[in-house]
Amino acid sequence: MEFERIKQLPPYILGVVTQMMIEARHKGEDIINLGMGNPDLPTPKHIVEKLKEASDKPKNHRYSVSRGIPKLRMAIAKWYQRKFGVTIDPDSEAIATIGAKEGISHLLLAISSPGDEVLVPDPCYPIHRWAPVIAGATIRPYSVEGDTLKNIELALQAGDSSAVKGLILSYPSNPTTQVVDLPFFEKVIALARQHKIWVIHDLAYADLVFDGYEPPSILQVAGAKECAVEIYSLSKGYSMPGWRVGFVVGNKEMVYALTRMKSYLDYGMFGPIQIAATVALDGPERCVKETVEVYRRRRDILCDGLTRIGWSLEKPKATMFVWGKIPERFIKQGSLEFAKQLLQKGRVAVSPGLGFGERGEGYVRFALVENEKRIRQAVQGIKTVLTG
């Protein structure tokens, strides 16, 4: 049997290196995994304890609320006010999601129609590209190199601009680690209002920022709620990846559309998880700062180590990744083959840039998900490839 929607999805390039790593480990080889961005730090104890407490109460075992329990949505609103000075109505402008990927996917399903075109960054986190496709829309990529705003405008002009219904962007960026300032978002909102398109901003890495950088929210822009929503995930800053907790806030019509869609598709997260997530958002920020410091040290060890062996990479100001241009002598073999070489000879798994889009070719992404000792070991493994 063939299924048309599945035929549109290409083989998952990022899975190629992962499968090779699994096979090597089955043979007993020690592979350092800097490929998948799977946070390794434990969830803060006070959040776990709340989950245990809530799980002991049978009343919390029943179906929950797909858009999030009221206390969680109130915590979301307070978090936004505290972090960005943005007022969110917890009843009409906020909805909890089963992680950011589910939120993005079901939101696109709710607001897209066949024939719609969506502007997506290239390179980008894969769901930004494929959620519109799964929803039946067509993607129109724009480059994130150089003047991104100009590139968005060029993409708009590359075809029938009236067909473009929306724009997806994400800062701090996965995979490129790029960051922006508030004036950038002001220009984006002005462009969106001019062309009457919606905007989805993925702010999953709002917490993981370094060296004094403070990420803006697109909702800080006057008039942003007329056309934009923002998505956040507790996976990174709160070290809750397996819990699958995220939320969408902003434009009432888009939040309502997602609410309607989810009411047909799920009953939301397990109740105790929502209760624990409420405690996370309302609780002390120290645990987040401690997490950020761990990633900062790992970033420095990796970047400083690679520089010492002749591969100079810019230190990112945000995210849990390092995005690196392949050394010149290896560039012709491409990112996938280079990643295979790092795994086979250096015993280090990284993500090939091509897996994030055509413009990701020539780069690899390192995920800072191993401890400091293992990252130092990874540098030595990579050295054997660079000097071999």
Short mmCIF file of C-alpha atoms in Angstrom, two decimals:
data_model
loop_
_atom_site.label_atom_id
_atom_site.label_comp_id
_atom_site.label_asym_id
_atom_site.label_seq_id
_atom_site.Cartn_x
_atom_site.Cartn_y
_atom_site.Cartn_z
CA MET A 1 0.00 0.00 0.00
CA GLU A 2 1.04 3.59 -0.61
CA PHE A 3 -0.03 6.63 1.37
CA GLU A 4 0.23 9.99 -0.38
CA ARG A 5 1.04 12.07 2.69
CA ILE A 6 3.79 9.70 3.80
CA LYS A 7 5.29 9.74 0.29
CA GLN A 8 5.87 13.47 0.67
CA LEU A 9 8.15 12.92 3.67
CA PRO A 10 11.77 12.18 2.70
CA PRO A 11 14.02 9.71 4.51
CA TYR A 12 15.10 11.20 7.83
CA ILE A 13 18.74 12.12 7.15
CA LEU A 14 19.45 12.72 10.83
CA GLY A 15 18.45 9.13 11.48
CA VAL A 16 21.23 7.75 9.28
CA VAL A 17 24.00 8.67 11.71
CA THR A 18 21.85 7.65 14.67
CA GLN A 19 21.37 4.18 13.21
CA MET A 20 25.09 3.86 12.56
CA MET A 21 25.76 4.85 16.18
CA ILE A 22 23.29 2.24 17.46
CA GLU A 23 24.91 -0.46 15.34
CA ALA A 24 28.40 0.53 16.52
CA ARG A 25 27.32 0.46 20.15
CA HIS A 26 25.79 -2.98 19.67
CA LYS A 27 29.27 -4.09 18.61
CA GLY A 28 30.65 -2.75 21.88
CA GLU A 29 32.15 0.48 20.50
CA ASP A 30 32.16 3.55 22.73
CA ILE A 31 30.45 6.30 20.73
CA ILE A 32 30.10 9.78 22.19
CA ASN A 33 26.67 11.05 21.14
CA LEU A 34 26.67 14.76 20.29
CA GLY A 35 24.04 14.17 17.63
CA MET A 36 20.46 14.14 18.92
CA GLY A 37 19.55 17.16 21.06
CA ASN A 38 18.30 15.02 23.92
CA PRO A 39 18.92 16.88 27.21
CA ASP A 40 20.76 14.68 29.70
CA LEU A 41 20.39 16.74 32.88
CA PRO A 42 17.89 15.47 35.49
CA THR A 43 14.63 17.30 36.07
CA PRO A 44 14.89 19.49 39.21
CA LYS A 45 13.93 17.59 42.34
CA HIS A 46 11.04 19.84 43.42
CA ILE A 47 9.30 19.24 40.09
CA VAL A 48 9.73 15.47 40.32
CA GLU A 49 8.46 15.46 43.91
CA LYS A 50 5.32 17.33 42.84
CA LEU A 51 4.71 14.76 40.12
CA LYS A 52 4.98 11.96 42.68
CA GLU A 53 2.61 13.71 45.08
CA ALA A 54 0.04 14.43 42.38
CA SER A 55 0.29 10.89 41.00
CA ASP A 56 -0.69 9.46 44.37
CA LYS A 57 -4.14 11.06 44.10
CA PRO A 58 -6.62 8.93 42.12
CA LYS A 59 -8.64 11.99 41.09
CA ASN A 60 -5.68 13.05 38.93
CA HIS A 61 -5.77 9.79 36.97
CA ARG A 62 -8.86 10.72 34.98
CA TYR A 63 -9.01 12.48 31.61
CA SER A 64 -7.51 15.93 31.84
CA VAL A 65 -8.15 19.11 29.83
CA SER A 66 -6.68 19.24 26.32
CA ARG A 67 -5.92 22.97 26.50
CA GLY A 68 -4.33 22.69 29.94
CA ILE A 69 -5.71 22.91 33.46
CA PRO A 70 -6.57 26.48 34.58
CA LYS A 71 -3.70 26.70 37.08
CA LEU A 72 -1.17 25.74 34.40
CA ARG A 73 -2.51 28.38 32.02
CA MET A 74 -2.37 30.94 34.81
CA ALA A 75 1.23 29.94 35.51
CA ILE A 76 2.02 30.39 31.82
CA ALA A 77 0.56 33.90 31.92
CA LYS A 78 2.52 34.81 35.06
CA TRP A 79 5.72 33.41 33.55
CA TYR A 80 5.30 35.59 30.45
CA GLN A 81 4.61 38.67 32.53
CA ARG A 82 7.62 38.01 34.73
CA LYS A 83 10.04 37.16 31.93
CA PHE A 84 8.96 39.50 29.12
CA GLY A 85 6.52 41.99 30.62
CA VAL A 86 3.84 40.62 28.27
CA THR A 87 0.23 40.26 29.45
CA ILE A 88 -1.40 36.98 28.45
CA ASP A 89 -5.06 36.12 29.00
CA PRO A 90 -4.88 32.55 30.33
CA ASP A 91 -8.37 31.76 29.06
CA SER A 92 -8.15 33.00 25.46
CA GLU A 93 -4.46 33.54 24.66
CA ALA A 94 -2.76 30.45 26.12
CA ILE A 95 -2.96 26.72 25.52
CA ALA A 96 -0.80 23.92 26.89
CA THR A 97 0.57 21.42 24.37
CA ILE A 98 2.18 18.00 24.52
CA GLY A 99 5.59 19.50 23.80
CA ALA A 100 6.47 22.09 21.17
CA LYS A 101 6.41 19.64 18.24
CA GLU A 102 2.81 18.63 18.92
CA GLY A 103 1.82 22.27 19.31
CA ILE A 104 3.41 23.29 16.02
CA SER A 105 2.05 20.28 14.14
CA HIS A 106 -1.54 20.58 15.30
CA LEU A 107 -1.51 24.36 14.95
CA LEU A 108 -0.47 24.04 11.30
CA LEU A 109 -3.14 21.40 10.81
CA ALA A 110 -5.71 23.79 12.27
CA ILE A 111 -4.81 26.94 10.31
CA SER A 112 -3.49 25.63 6.96
CA SER A 113 -5.36 24.52 3.86
CA PRO A 114 -4.27 22.87 0.60
CA GLY A 115 -2.88 25.58 -1.67
CA ASP A 116 -1.58 27.69 1.20
CA GLU A 117 2.11 28.51 1.18
CA VAL A 118 4.19 28.96 4.31
CA LEU A 119 7.55 30.70 4.58
CA VAL A 120 10.01 28.49 6.49
CA PRO A 121 13.66 29.03 7.41
CA ASP A 122 16.40 27.03 5.71
CA PRO A 123 18.13 25.46 7.57
CA CYS A 124 15.65 24.82 10.34
CA TYR A 125 14.46 22.35 12.95
CA PRO A 126 12.78 19.64 10.80
CA ILE A 127 9.24 20.05 12.18
CA HIS A 128 9.22 23.68 11.05
CA ARG A 129 9.56 22.45 7.49
CA TRP A 130 7.44 19.33 7.59
CA ALA A 131 4.49 20.35 9.79
CA PRO A 132 3.11 22.56 6.99
CA VAL A 133 3.63 19.74 4.46
CA ILE A 134 1.86 17.23 6.70
CA ALA A 135 -0.98 19.75 7.04
CA GLY A 136 -1.31 19.94 3.24
CA ALA A 137 0.37 23.30 2.69
CA THR A 138 3.37 24.09 0.49
CA ILE A 139 6.61 25.45 1.91
CA ARG A 140 8.55 28.38 0.49
CA PRO A 141 12.04 28.38 2.09
CA TYR A 142 13.99 31.51 2.95
CA SER A 143 17.68 31.72 3.80
CA VAL A 144 18.80 32.66 7.31
CA GLU A 145 22.26 33.71 6.14
CA GLY A 146 22.94 37.42 5.86
CA ASP A 147 19.94 39.76 6.06
CA THR A 148 17.16 37.36 7.09
CA LEU A 149 14.42 39.97 6.83
CA LYS A 150 15.45 40.78 3.28
CA ASN A 151 15.53 37.06 2.52
CA ILE A 152 11.97 36.72 3.82
CA GLU A 153 10.90 39.56 1.53
CA LEU A 154 12.69 37.92 -1.42
CA ALA A 155 10.88 34.66 -0.70
CA LEU A 156 7.58 36.51 -0.66
CA GLN A 157 8.38 38.00 -4.07
CA ALA A 158 9.55 34.67 -5.52
CA GLY A 159 6.00 33.70 -6.45
CA ASP A 160 2.39 34.68 -5.90
CA SER A 161 2.59 36.57 -2.61
CA SER A 162 -1.17 36.22 -2.08
CA ALA A 163 -0.68 32.45 -1.73
CA VAL A 164 1.58 32.94 1.30
CA LYS A 165 -0.48 32.62 4.46
CA GLY A 166 2.15 32.37 7.14
CA LEU A 167 5.72 32.66 8.35
CA ILE A 168 7.61 30.36 10.71
CA LEU A 169 10.72 31.54 12.52
CA SER A 170 12.67 30.48 15.59
CA TYR A 171 15.15 32.43 17.71
CA PRO A 172 17.40 31.44 19.37
CA SER A 173 17.71 29.09 16.43
CA ASN A 174 18.09 25.36 16.24
CA PRO A 175 20.31 24.40 14.45
CA THR A 176 22.20 27.61 13.62
CA THR A 177 22.17 29.10 17.18
CA GLN A 178 21.48 32.55 15.68
CA VAL A 179 19.90 35.19 17.91
CA VAL A 180 18.02 38.43 17.20
CA ASP A 181 17.00 41.62 18.97
CA LEU A 182 13.57 43.17 19.47
CA PRO A 183 13.87 45.56 16.46
CA PHE A 184 14.11 42.46 14.24
CA PHE A 185 10.74 41.26 15.52
CA GLU A 186 9.28 44.75 15.06
CA LYS A 187 10.16 44.56 11.37
CA VAL A 188 8.76 41.04 11.10
CA ILE A 189 5.42 42.08 12.58
CA ALA A 190 5.26 45.12 10.31
CA LEU A 191 5.87 42.86 7.30
CA ALA A 192 3.31 40.32 8.48
CA ARG A 193 0.63 42.95 8.99
CA GLN A 194 1.40 44.50 5.59
CA HIS A 195 0.96 41.16 3.80
CA LYS A 196 -1.79 39.89 6.10
CA ILE A 197 0.02 36.70 7.08
CA TRP A 198 0.23 34.91 10.42
CA VAL A 199 3.49 34.31 12.28
CA ILE A 200 4.57 31.34 14.41
CA HIS A 201 7.66 31.97 16.51
CA ASP A 202 9.30 28.99 18.19
CA LEU A 203 10.95 30.25 21.40
CA ALA A 204 11.95 26.84 22.73
CA TYR A 205 15.44 28.04 23.74
CA ALA A 206 14.36 31.15 25.63
CA ASP A 207 16.21 29.99 28.75
CA LEU A 208 19.48 28.68 27.34
CA VAL A 209 21.29 31.96 26.72
CA PHE A 210 24.83 33.02 27.58
CA ASP A 211 27.23 35.94 27.94
CA GLY A 212 24.59 38.45 28.94
CA TYR A 213 22.28 37.91 25.96
CA GLU A 214 18.57 38.38 26.75
CA PRO A 215 16.17 36.90 24.17
CA PRO A 216 13.15 39.00 23.23
CA SER A 217 9.62 37.69 22.80
CA ILE A 218 7.89 38.55 19.55
CA LEU A 219 4.83 39.36 21.67
CA GLN A 220 6.67 42.35 23.13
CA VAL A 221 6.05 44.09 19.81
CA ALA A 222 3.00 46.37 19.73
CA GLY A 223 0.30 44.75 17.62
CA ALA A 224 2.00 41.34 17.56
CA LYS A 225 -1.05 39.60 18.98
CA GLU A 226 -2.99 40.63 15.88
CA CYS A 227 -1.08 38.07 13.81
CA ALA A 228 1.42 36.08 15.89
CA VAL A 229 1.75 33.28 18.38
CA GLU A 230 4.78 32.07 20.26
CA ILE A 231 5.66 28.52 21.31
CA TYR A 232 7.72 27.50 24.32
CA SER A 233 8.89 24.19 25.72
CA LEU A 234 9.93 23.19 29.24
CA SER A 235 12.23 20.54 27.77
CA LYS A 236 15.40 22.62 27.84
CA GLY A 237 15.61 25.17 30.63
CA TYR A 238 13.68 22.96 33.07
CA SER A 239 15.26 19.71 31.83
CA MET A 240 11.88 18.08 31.15
CA PRO A 241 12.26 16.61 27.63
CA GLY A 242 10.46 13.32 28.26
CA TRP A 243 7.62 15.04 30.10
CA ARG A 244 6.40 16.63 26.84
CA VAL A 245 5.23 19.99 28.14
CA GLY A 246 4.92 23.08 25.98
CA PHE A 247 2.51 25.89 25.31
CA VAL A 248 1.32 28.32 22.64
CA VAL A 249 0.43 31.91 23.48
CA GLY A 250 -0.64 34.99 21.55
CA ASN A 251 -3.23 35.58 18.85
CA LYS A 252 -6.69 34.57 20.11
CA GLU A 253 -7.94 33.22 16.79
CA MET A 254 -4.92 30.96 16.32
CA VAL A 255 -5.05 29.75 19.93
CA TYR A 256 -8.78 29.07 19.53
CA ALA A 257 -8.16 27.12 16.30
CA LEU A 258 -5.57 24.96 18.05
CA THR A 259 -7.93 24.48 20.99
CA ARG A 260 -10.67 23.24 18.67
CA MET A 261 -8.28 20.91 16.85
CA LYS A 262 -6.88 19.42 20.06
CA SER A 263 -10.37 18.91 21.48
CA TYR A 264 -10.86 16.30 18.76
CA LEU A 265 -7.39 14.76 18.93
CA ASP A 266 -6.32 14.43 22.56
CA TYR A 267 -7.20 14.92 26.22
CA GLY A 268 -4.01 16.76 27.03
CA MET A 269 -1.12 15.68 29.20
CA PHE A 270 -1.47 13.35 32.19
CA GLY A 271 -2.91 15.52 34.98
CA PRO A 272 -0.01 15.14 37.42
CA ILE A 273 2.42 16.26 34.71
CA GLN A 274 0.39 19.45 34.26
CA ILE A 275 0.42 20.01 38.02
CA ALA A 276 4.18 19.51 38.17
CA ALA A 277 4.65 21.84 35.16
CA THR A 278 2.69 24.49 37.05
CA VAL A 279 5.12 24.16 39.95
CA ALA A 280 8.03 24.44 37.52
CA LEU A 281 6.80 27.71 36.00
CA ASP A 282 5.78 29.18 39.36
CA GLY A 283 8.84 27.91 41.18
CA PRO A 284 12.39 29.15 41.76
CA GLU A 285 14.49 30.16 38.76
CA ARG A 286 17.75 28.97 40.32
CA CYS A 287 17.43 25.51 38.79
CA VAL A 288 17.20 27.06 35.32
CA LYS A 289 20.28 29.20 35.93
CA GLU A 290 22.19 26.13 37.08
CA THR A 291 21.21 24.31 33.89
CA VAL A 292 22.36 27.25 31.78
CA GLU A 293 25.73 27.27 33.52
CA VAL A 294 26.23 23.57 32.74
CA TYR A 295 25.62 24.16 29.05
CA ARG A 296 27.85 27.24 29.04
CA ARG A 297 30.78 25.25 30.42
CA ARG A 298 30.19 22.47 27.92
CA ARG A 299 30.04 25.02 25.09
CA ASP A 300 33.36 26.51 26.14
CA ILE A 301 35.08 23.14 26.49
CA LEU A 302 33.92 22.03 23.03
CA CYS A 303 34.63 25.28 21.19
CA ASP A 304 37.96 25.93 22.93
CA GLY A 305 39.00 22.33 22.37
CA LEU A 306 38.13 22.35 18.68
CA THR A 307 39.94 25.65 18.22
CA ARG A 308 43.09 24.13 19.73
CA ILE A 309 43.05 21.29 17.21
CA GLY A 310 42.53 23.62 14.27
CA TRP A 311 38.75 23.81 13.87
CA SER A 312 37.72 27.28 14.96
CA LEU A 313 34.00 27.63 15.70
CA GLU A 314 32.13 30.67 16.97
CA LYS A 315 30.76 30.28 20.47
CA PRO A 316 26.96 30.48 20.34
CA LYS A 317 25.13 32.99 22.52
CA ALA A 318 22.23 30.60 23.03
CA THR A 319 20.82 27.06 22.72
CA MET A 320 22.35 23.72 23.65
CA PHE A 321 24.10 23.37 20.29
CA VAL A 322 27.19 24.42 18.38
CA TRP A 323 26.79 24.92 14.63
CA GLY A 324 30.04 24.46 12.76
CA LYS A 325 31.16 24.90 9.18
CA ILE A 326 32.99 21.78 8.01
CA PRO A 327 36.78 22.30 7.74
CA GLU A 328 37.78 23.27 4.20
CA ARG A 329 39.64 20.07 3.35
CA PHE A 330 36.52 18.00 4.11
CA ILE A 331 33.90 20.28 2.57
CA LYS A 332 33.64 18.44 -0.76
CA GLN A 333 32.53 15.18 0.84
CA GLY A 334 29.40 16.84 2.24
CA SER A 335 27.95 16.97 5.73
CA LEU A 336 26.52 13.44 5.81
CA GLU A 337 29.75 11.75 4.74
CA PHE A 338 31.78 13.95 7.09
CA ALA A 339 29.45 13.03 9.96
CA LYS A 340 29.90 9.36 9.09
CA GLN A 341 33.67 9.83 9.15
CA LEU A 342 33.55 11.49 12.58
CA LEU A 343 31.56 8.53 13.86
CA GLN A 344 33.60 5.76 12.25
CA LYS A 345 37.07 7.19 12.89
CA GLY A 346 36.57 9.64 15.73
CA ARG A 347 33.86 7.72 17.61
CA VAL A 348 31.77 10.90 17.82
CA ALA A 349 28.19 11.24 16.54
CA VAL A 350 27.09 14.64 15.23
CA SER A 351 24.15 15.77 13.10
CA PRO A 352 24.83 16.50 9.41
CA GLY A 353 23.67 19.97 8.40
CA LEU A 354 21.85 18.63 5.34
CA GLY A 355 19.32 17.08 7.70
CA PHE A 356 18.08 20.59 8.53
CA GLY A 357 17.61 21.76 4.94
CA GLU A 358 19.53 22.31 1.71
CA ARG A 359 21.27 25.40 3.05
CA GLY A 360 22.50 23.36 5.99
CA GLU A 361 24.88 21.52 3.71
CA GLY A 362 28.50 22.22 4.58
CA TYR A 363 27.78 22.31 8.33
CA VAL A 364 27.38 19.91 11.25
CA ARG A 365 25.59 20.42 14.55
CA PHE A 366 26.98 19.40 17.92
CA ALA A 367 24.53 18.83 20.78
CA LEU A 368 25.96 19.59 24.23
CA VAL A 369 24.36 16.55 25.83
CA GLU A 370 27.41 14.74 27.22
CA ASN A 371 29.33 15.62 30.37
CA GLU A 372 32.53 17.67 30.34
CA LYS A 373 34.82 14.64 30.45
CA ARG A 374 33.08 13.06 27.47
CA ILE A 375 33.19 16.30 25.50
CA ARG A 376 36.95 16.51 26.05
CA GLN A 377 37.17 12.91 24.89
CA ALA A 378 35.11 13.84 21.83
CA VAL A 379 37.57 16.60 20.95
CA GLN A 380 40.39 14.06 20.97
CA GLY A 381 38.38 11.73 18.76
CA ILE A 382 37.68 14.52 16.29
CA LYS A 383 41.38 15.38 16.30
CA THR A 384 42.19 11.92 14.91
CA VAL A 385 39.94 12.69 11.94
CA LEU A 386 41.26 16.20 11.30
CA THR A 387 44.89 15.14 11.48
CA GLY A 388 44.55 11.72 9.88
#
